[in-house]
Short mmCIF file of C-alpha atoms in Angstrom, two decimals:
data_model
loop_
_atom_site.label_atom_id
_atom_site.label_comp_id
_atom_site.label_asym_id
_atom_site.label_seq_id
_atom_site.Cartn_x
_atom_site.Cartn_y
_atom_site.Cartn_z
CA UNK N 1 182.16 -27.43 66.71
CA UNK N 2 179.17 -26.19 64.80
CA UNK N 3 176.91 -27.42 67.57
CA UNK N 4 178.81 -25.38 70.15
CA UNK N 5 178.50 -22.28 68.03
CA UNK N 6 174.76 -22.81 67.64
CA UNK N 7 174.43 -23.42 71.37
CA UNK N 8 176.36 -20.25 72.15
CA UNK N 9 174.12 -18.25 69.84
CA UNK N 10 171.01 -19.68 71.50
CA UNK N 11 172.40 -18.80 74.93
CA UNK N 12 173.12 -15.23 73.84
CA UNK N 13 169.60 -14.87 72.43
CA UNK N 14 168.09 -16.21 75.64
CA UNK N 15 170.24 -13.86 77.73
CA UNK N 16 169.26 -10.93 75.54
CA UNK N 17 165.61 -11.82 75.91
CA UNK N 18 165.88 -12.44 79.64
CA UNK N 19 167.91 -9.46 80.86
CA UNK N 20 166.23 -6.05 80.78
CA UNK N 21 167.66 -2.79 82.10
CA UNK N 22 165.01 -0.25 83.07
CA UNK N 23 166.03 3.43 82.99
CA UNK N 24 165.41 5.90 85.78
CA UNK N 25 161.90 7.47 85.87
CA UNK N 26 160.57 4.63 83.68
CA UNK N 27 158.78 1.33 84.34
CA UNK N 28 158.13 -1.74 82.19
CA UNK N 29 154.76 -3.43 82.03
CA UNK N 30 155.59 -7.18 81.93
CA UNK N 31 153.05 -9.68 80.60
CA UNK N 32 153.27 -13.43 80.94
CA UNK N 33 151.50 -15.44 78.29
CA UNK N 34 149.45 -12.38 77.33
CA UNK N 35 148.37 -11.57 80.87
CA UNK N 36 149.58 -8.73 83.13
CA UNK N 37 152.35 -10.07 85.34
CA UNK N 38 154.24 -7.25 87.04
CA UNK N 39 155.72 -3.76 86.83
CA UNK N 40 159.50 -3.63 86.49
CA UNK N 41 161.05 -0.62 88.20
CA UNK N 42 164.34 1.08 87.31
CA UNK N 43 167.35 -1.23 87.33
CA UNK N 44 168.09 -4.80 86.20
CA UNK N 45 165.11 -7.07 85.55
CA UNK N 46 165.11 -10.77 84.58
CA UNK N 47 162.19 -12.16 82.58
CA UNK N 48 161.47 -15.60 81.20
CA UNK N 49 162.16 -15.57 77.49
CA UNK N 50 159.40 -16.54 75.08
CA UNK N 51 156.94 -16.53 78.02
CA UNK N 52 157.28 -13.00 79.39
CA UNK N 53 157.48 -9.91 77.23
CA UNK N 54 157.44 -6.15 77.73
CA UNK N 55 154.01 -4.82 76.89
CA UNK N 56 154.83 -1.12 77.30
CA UNK N 57 157.44 1.30 78.59
CA UNK N 58 155.79 3.98 80.73
CA UNK N 59 157.47 7.26 81.69
CA UNK N 60 156.84 8.53 85.23
CA UNK N 61 158.07 12.06 84.47
CA UNK N 62 155.71 14.99 84.16
CA UNK N 63 154.59 15.32 80.58
CA UNK N 64 153.03 18.09 78.51
CA UNK N 65 150.45 17.87 75.80
CA UNK N 66 149.34 20.64 73.47
CA UNK N 67 145.63 20.65 72.76
CA UNK N 68 145.03 21.75 69.15
CA UNK N 69 143.37 25.20 68.90
CA UNK N 70 139.62 24.80 69.16
CA UNK N 71 136.80 27.02 68.00
CA UNK N 72 134.46 27.67 70.93
CA UNK N 73 131.15 29.57 70.93
CA UNK N 74 130.63 31.86 73.93
CA UNK N 75 127.36 32.61 75.67
CA UNK N 76 126.88 35.77 73.58
CA UNK N 77 127.36 33.77 70.33
CA UNK N 78 130.91 34.82 69.52
CA UNK N 79 133.22 32.17 68.09
CA UNK N 80 136.71 32.32 69.60
CA UNK N 81 139.75 30.07 69.20
CA UNK N 82 141.38 28.71 72.37
CA UNK N 83 144.84 27.16 72.51
CA UNK N 84 145.53 25.03 75.61
CA UNK N 85 148.37 23.01 77.14
CA UNK N 86 147.96 20.23 79.75
CA UNK N 87 150.60 19.11 82.29
CA UNK N 88 150.06 15.56 83.57
CA UNK N 89 151.88 12.68 85.26
CA UNK N 90 151.17 8.92 85.30
CA UNK N 91 150.68 7.62 88.83
CA UNK N 92 149.51 4.08 88.04
CA UNK N 93 151.26 2.64 84.95
CA UNK N 94 149.04 -0.48 84.82
CA UNK N 95 145.84 1.60 84.64
CA UNK N 96 147.39 3.93 82.08
CA UNK N 97 148.05 0.93 79.83
CA UNK N 98 145.02 -1.28 80.43
CA UNK N 99 142.17 1.14 81.31
CA UNK N 100 142.28 3.20 78.09
CA UNK N 101 143.38 2.58 74.55
CA UNK N 102 145.33 5.85 74.23
CA UNK N 103 145.87 8.03 77.28
CA UNK N 104 146.90 11.11 75.29
CA UNK N 105 143.91 10.91 73.00
CA UNK N 106 141.62 10.50 76.00
CA UNK N 107 143.07 13.59 77.74
CA UNK N 108 142.86 15.59 74.51
CA UNK N 109 139.21 14.79 73.78
CA UNK N 110 138.22 15.29 77.39
CA UNK N 111 139.98 18.70 77.48
CA UNK N 112 138.27 19.83 74.27
CA UNK N 113 134.77 18.96 75.45
CA UNK N 114 135.39 20.48 78.89
CA UNK N 115 136.68 23.76 77.40
CA UNK N 116 133.61 24.04 75.19
CA UNK N 117 131.32 23.37 78.13
CA UNK N 118 132.98 25.95 80.42
CA UNK N 119 133.44 28.73 77.87
CA UNK N 120 129.95 28.19 76.43
CA UNK N 121 128.53 29.38 79.76
CA UNK N 122 130.54 32.64 79.71
CA UNK N 123 130.32 35.79 77.61
CA UNK N 124 133.28 37.17 75.65
CA UNK N 125 134.46 39.70 78.22
CA UNK N 126 134.30 37.14 81.03
CA UNK N 127 136.37 34.72 78.94
CA UNK N 128 139.22 37.22 78.64
CA UNK N 129 139.09 38.28 82.28
CA UNK N 130 138.66 34.81 83.81
CA UNK N 131 141.59 32.79 82.48
CA UNK N 132 142.66 31.66 85.93
CA UNK N 133 139.14 30.50 86.78
CA UNK N 134 138.90 28.57 83.49
CA UNK N 135 142.29 26.96 84.13
CA UNK N 136 141.25 25.86 87.63
CA UNK N 137 137.94 24.40 86.44
CA UNK N 138 139.65 22.53 83.62
CA UNK N 139 142.26 21.07 85.95
CA UNK N 140 139.70 19.88 88.50
CA UNK N 141 137.41 18.28 85.91
CA UNK N 142 140.25 16.61 84.00
CA UNK N 143 141.90 15.38 87.20
CA UNK N 144 138.69 13.71 88.37
CA UNK N 145 138.04 12.14 84.95
CA UNK N 146 141.58 10.82 84.43
CA UNK N 147 141.99 9.38 87.93
CA UNK N 148 140.57 6.05 86.71
CA UNK N 149 143.28 6.01 84.04
CA UNK N 150 146.08 6.23 86.60
CA UNK N 151 146.87 9.82 85.62
CA UNK N 152 147.06 13.05 87.59
CA UNK N 153 146.52 16.46 85.95
CA UNK N 154 148.89 18.95 87.57
CA UNK N 155 148.09 22.09 85.57
CA UNK N 156 146.05 23.34 82.65
CA UNK N 157 147.03 26.61 80.98
CA UNK N 158 145.24 28.57 78.27
CA UNK N 159 148.02 29.85 76.02
CA UNK N 160 145.95 32.06 73.77
CA UNK N 161 142.38 33.24 73.15
CA UNK N 162 141.82 34.59 69.64
CA UNK N 163 138.55 36.34 68.80
CA UNK N 164 137.36 36.96 65.20
CA UNK N 165 138.97 39.78 63.22
CA UNK N 166 135.95 42.12 63.42
CA UNK N 167 135.59 41.56 67.16
CA UNK N 168 139.32 42.16 67.62
CA UNK N 169 139.14 45.46 65.70
CA UNK N 170 136.15 46.59 67.78
CA UNK N 171 137.98 45.66 70.99
CA UNK N 172 141.09 47.57 69.92
CA UNK N 173 139.00 50.65 69.14
CA UNK N 174 137.27 50.34 72.51
CA UNK N 175 140.61 49.99 74.29
CA UNK N 176 142.01 53.03 72.47
CA UNK N 177 138.95 55.07 73.38
CA UNK N 178 139.23 53.96 76.99
CA UNK N 179 142.93 54.84 77.11
CA UNK N 180 142.25 58.27 75.59
CA UNK N 181 139.47 58.82 78.11
CA UNK N 182 141.75 57.91 81.01
CA UNK N 183 144.49 60.15 79.61
CA UNK N 184 142.10 63.12 79.37
CA UNK N 185 140.80 62.48 82.88
CA UNK N 186 144.33 62.30 84.26
CA UNK N 187 145.33 65.47 82.38
CA UNK N 188 142.28 67.36 83.66
CA UNK N 189 142.94 66.14 87.18
CA UNK N 190 146.55 67.22 86.93
CA UNK N 191 145.61 70.68 85.64
CA UNK N 192 143.00 71.06 88.40
CA UNK N 193 145.49 70.04 91.07
CA UNK N 194 148.08 72.38 89.58
CA UNK N 195 145.60 75.31 89.58
CA UNK N 196 144.64 74.55 93.19
CA UNK N 197 148.27 74.42 94.23
CA UNK N 198 149.07 77.69 92.44
CA UNK N 199 146.03 79.42 93.98
CA UNK N 200 146.93 78.19 97.46
CA UNK N 201 150.50 79.39 96.96
CA UNK N 202 149.33 82.83 95.80
CA UNK N 203 146.91 83.01 98.74
CA UNK N 204 149.62 82.16 101.25
CA UNK N 205 152.00 84.60 99.59
CA UNK N 206 149.37 87.39 99.74
CA UNK N 207 148.67 86.62 103.40
CA UNK N 208 152.36 86.67 104.24
CA UNK N 209 152.86 89.91 102.26
CA UNK N 210 149.92 91.59 104.05
CA UNK N 211 151.27 90.47 107.43
CA UNK N 212 154.74 91.74 106.50
CA UNK N 213 153.30 95.14 105.37
CA UNK N 214 151.25 95.41 108.56
CA UNK N 215 154.24 94.54 110.71
CA UNK N 216 156.38 97.05 108.83
CA UNK N 217 153.78 99.82 109.27
CA UNK N 218 153.43 99.03 112.96
CA UNK N 219 157.19 99.13 113.46
CA UNK N 220 157.54 102.30 111.37
CA UNK N 221 154.75 104.02 113.33
CA UNK N 222 156.32 102.90 116.59
CA UNK N 223 159.69 104.24 115.46
CA UNK N 224 158.22 107.55 114.37
CA UNK N 225 156.33 107.87 117.66
CA UNK N 226 159.49 107.09 119.62
CA UNK N 227 161.44 109.62 117.54
CA UNK N 228 158.78 112.32 118.11
CA UNK N 229 158.79 111.50 121.80
CA UNK N 230 162.57 111.75 122.00
CA UNK N 231 162.58 115.03 119.99
CA UNK N 232 159.87 116.47 122.26
CA UNK N 233 161.81 115.41 125.35
CA UNK N 234 164.99 116.96 123.92
CA UNK N 235 163.17 120.24 123.06
CA UNK N 236 161.61 120.37 126.49
CA UNK N 237 164.97 119.76 128.12
CA UNK N 238 166.57 122.39 125.91
CA UNK N 239 163.87 124.96 126.78
CA UNK N 240 164.25 124.09 130.43
CA UNK N 241 168.03 124.52 130.25
CA UNK N 242 167.68 127.88 128.42
CA UNK N 243 165.10 129.09 130.89
CA UNK N 244 167.29 128.08 133.83
CA UNK N 245 170.32 129.74 132.29
CA UNK N 246 168.43 132.97 131.60
CA UNK N 247 166.97 132.97 135.10
CA UNK N 248 170.34 132.43 136.72
CA UNK N 249 172.15 135.03 134.55
CA UNK N 250 169.70 137.89 135.47
CA UNK N 251 170.40 139.80 132.21
CA UNK N 252 170.79 143.62 132.35
CA UNK N 253 170.17 146.24 129.67
CA UNK N 254 173.60 146.04 128.21
CA UNK N 255 173.39 142.24 127.79
CA UNK N 256 170.03 142.59 126.04
CA UNK N 257 171.43 145.24 123.71
CA UNK N 258 174.51 143.10 123.05
CA UNK N 259 172.42 140.04 122.21
CA UNK N 260 170.26 142.16 119.93
CA UNK N 261 173.31 143.38 118.09
CA UNK N 262 174.65 139.84 117.78
CA UNK N 263 171.31 138.76 116.28
CA UNK N 264 171.44 141.62 113.83
CA UNK N 265 174.98 140.62 112.93
CA UNK N 266 173.84 137.07 112.07
CA UNK N 267 171.00 138.45 110.01
CA UNK N 268 173.31 140.76 108.13
CA UNK N 269 175.94 138.07 107.57
CA UNK N 270 176.59 137.53 103.87
CA UNK N 271 177.55 139.55 100.83
CA UNK N 272 174.04 140.08 99.55
CA UNK N 273 172.53 141.12 102.86
CA UNK N 274 172.59 144.85 103.65
CA UNK N 275 170.96 145.94 106.89
CA UNK N 276 170.35 149.62 107.68
CA UNK N 277 169.60 150.50 111.28
CA UNK N 278 167.76 153.84 111.53
CA UNK N 279 168.39 156.26 114.25
CA UNK N 280 165.04 155.50 115.85
CA UNK N 281 166.17 151.92 116.37
CA UNK N 282 168.78 153.03 118.90
CA UNK N 283 166.09 154.92 120.81
CA UNK N 284 163.99 151.77 120.77
CA UNK N 285 166.83 149.75 122.23
CA UNK N 286 167.26 152.44 124.95
CA UNK N 287 163.56 152.29 125.74
CA UNK N 288 163.86 148.51 126.06
CA UNK N 289 166.54 148.99 128.65
CA UNK N 290 164.37 151.50 130.51
CA UNK N 291 161.45 149.09 130.42
CA UNK N 292 163.62 146.45 131.92
CA UNK N 293 164.58 148.72 134.79
CA UNK N 294 160.92 149.44 135.49
CA UNK N 295 160.11 145.73 135.56
CA UNK N 296 163.10 145.07 137.80
CA UNK N 297 162.10 147.81 140.30
CA UNK N 298 158.54 146.56 140.40
CA UNK N 299 159.75 143.09 141.08
CA UNK N 300 161.96 144.31 143.98
CA UNK N 301 159.06 146.27 145.52
CA UNK N 302 156.81 143.27 145.42
CA UNK N 303 159.42 141.24 147.25
#
């Protein structure tokens, strides 16, 4: 009975050592008697116990690695601190295990030396304005160097660039001065544009007002001329009608005397008007009648 129990335990140990379940997005590096044997993909894998063993479990997912902040000296001798992150993926698990002692350490040291080489050729201003160029150069150099390790560098990103405190203060003052300068320029430009717009508006308004005044004067003069013309035509027509009426009526002495008296009556109309007609005035009216007769006789003789 004891033998069966021992045998059962041995069988369970052998089964445990022989059966391996590999997770998705992982592979096992299997060695046989200390030598590389095969790569076990995701799923169930059977190995020979006590002869085969799992050397390493390698993840095929994309991985990230933070590079510790590094002090880098720029071309203009300014020491800045750069913080970087690397995105990589293992493409050949066997190379990643056997070609380098520690893949992460290799990527880290290579990234540090490459950053120092690239930034050391640039001045401070170029370093701040050329992050994308630095990222691209780092990615290309690291990808070429890590290809022999079965690794592919997908991206390299500079998270932060920190200059010294005195340089940072000087940069902030420069940025504030530049912002104030731009604000003053924009304000002056706005005031100039506003003055130009106001002047153009006043000019157009003055032109329109002058044209309106000129048009009004022209129309007023035309109206006055038309009114004078119509008044003159009416006066001429009135004179013509009076002349025709007088000519047709052939007035005698009595009519002239009657009209004279009617005129005197209109002159004397009113409470404050007192008109005295002397006796000689009646003789004058008679002489007017006699003069009319003379003119009438002369006119008949000439006919």
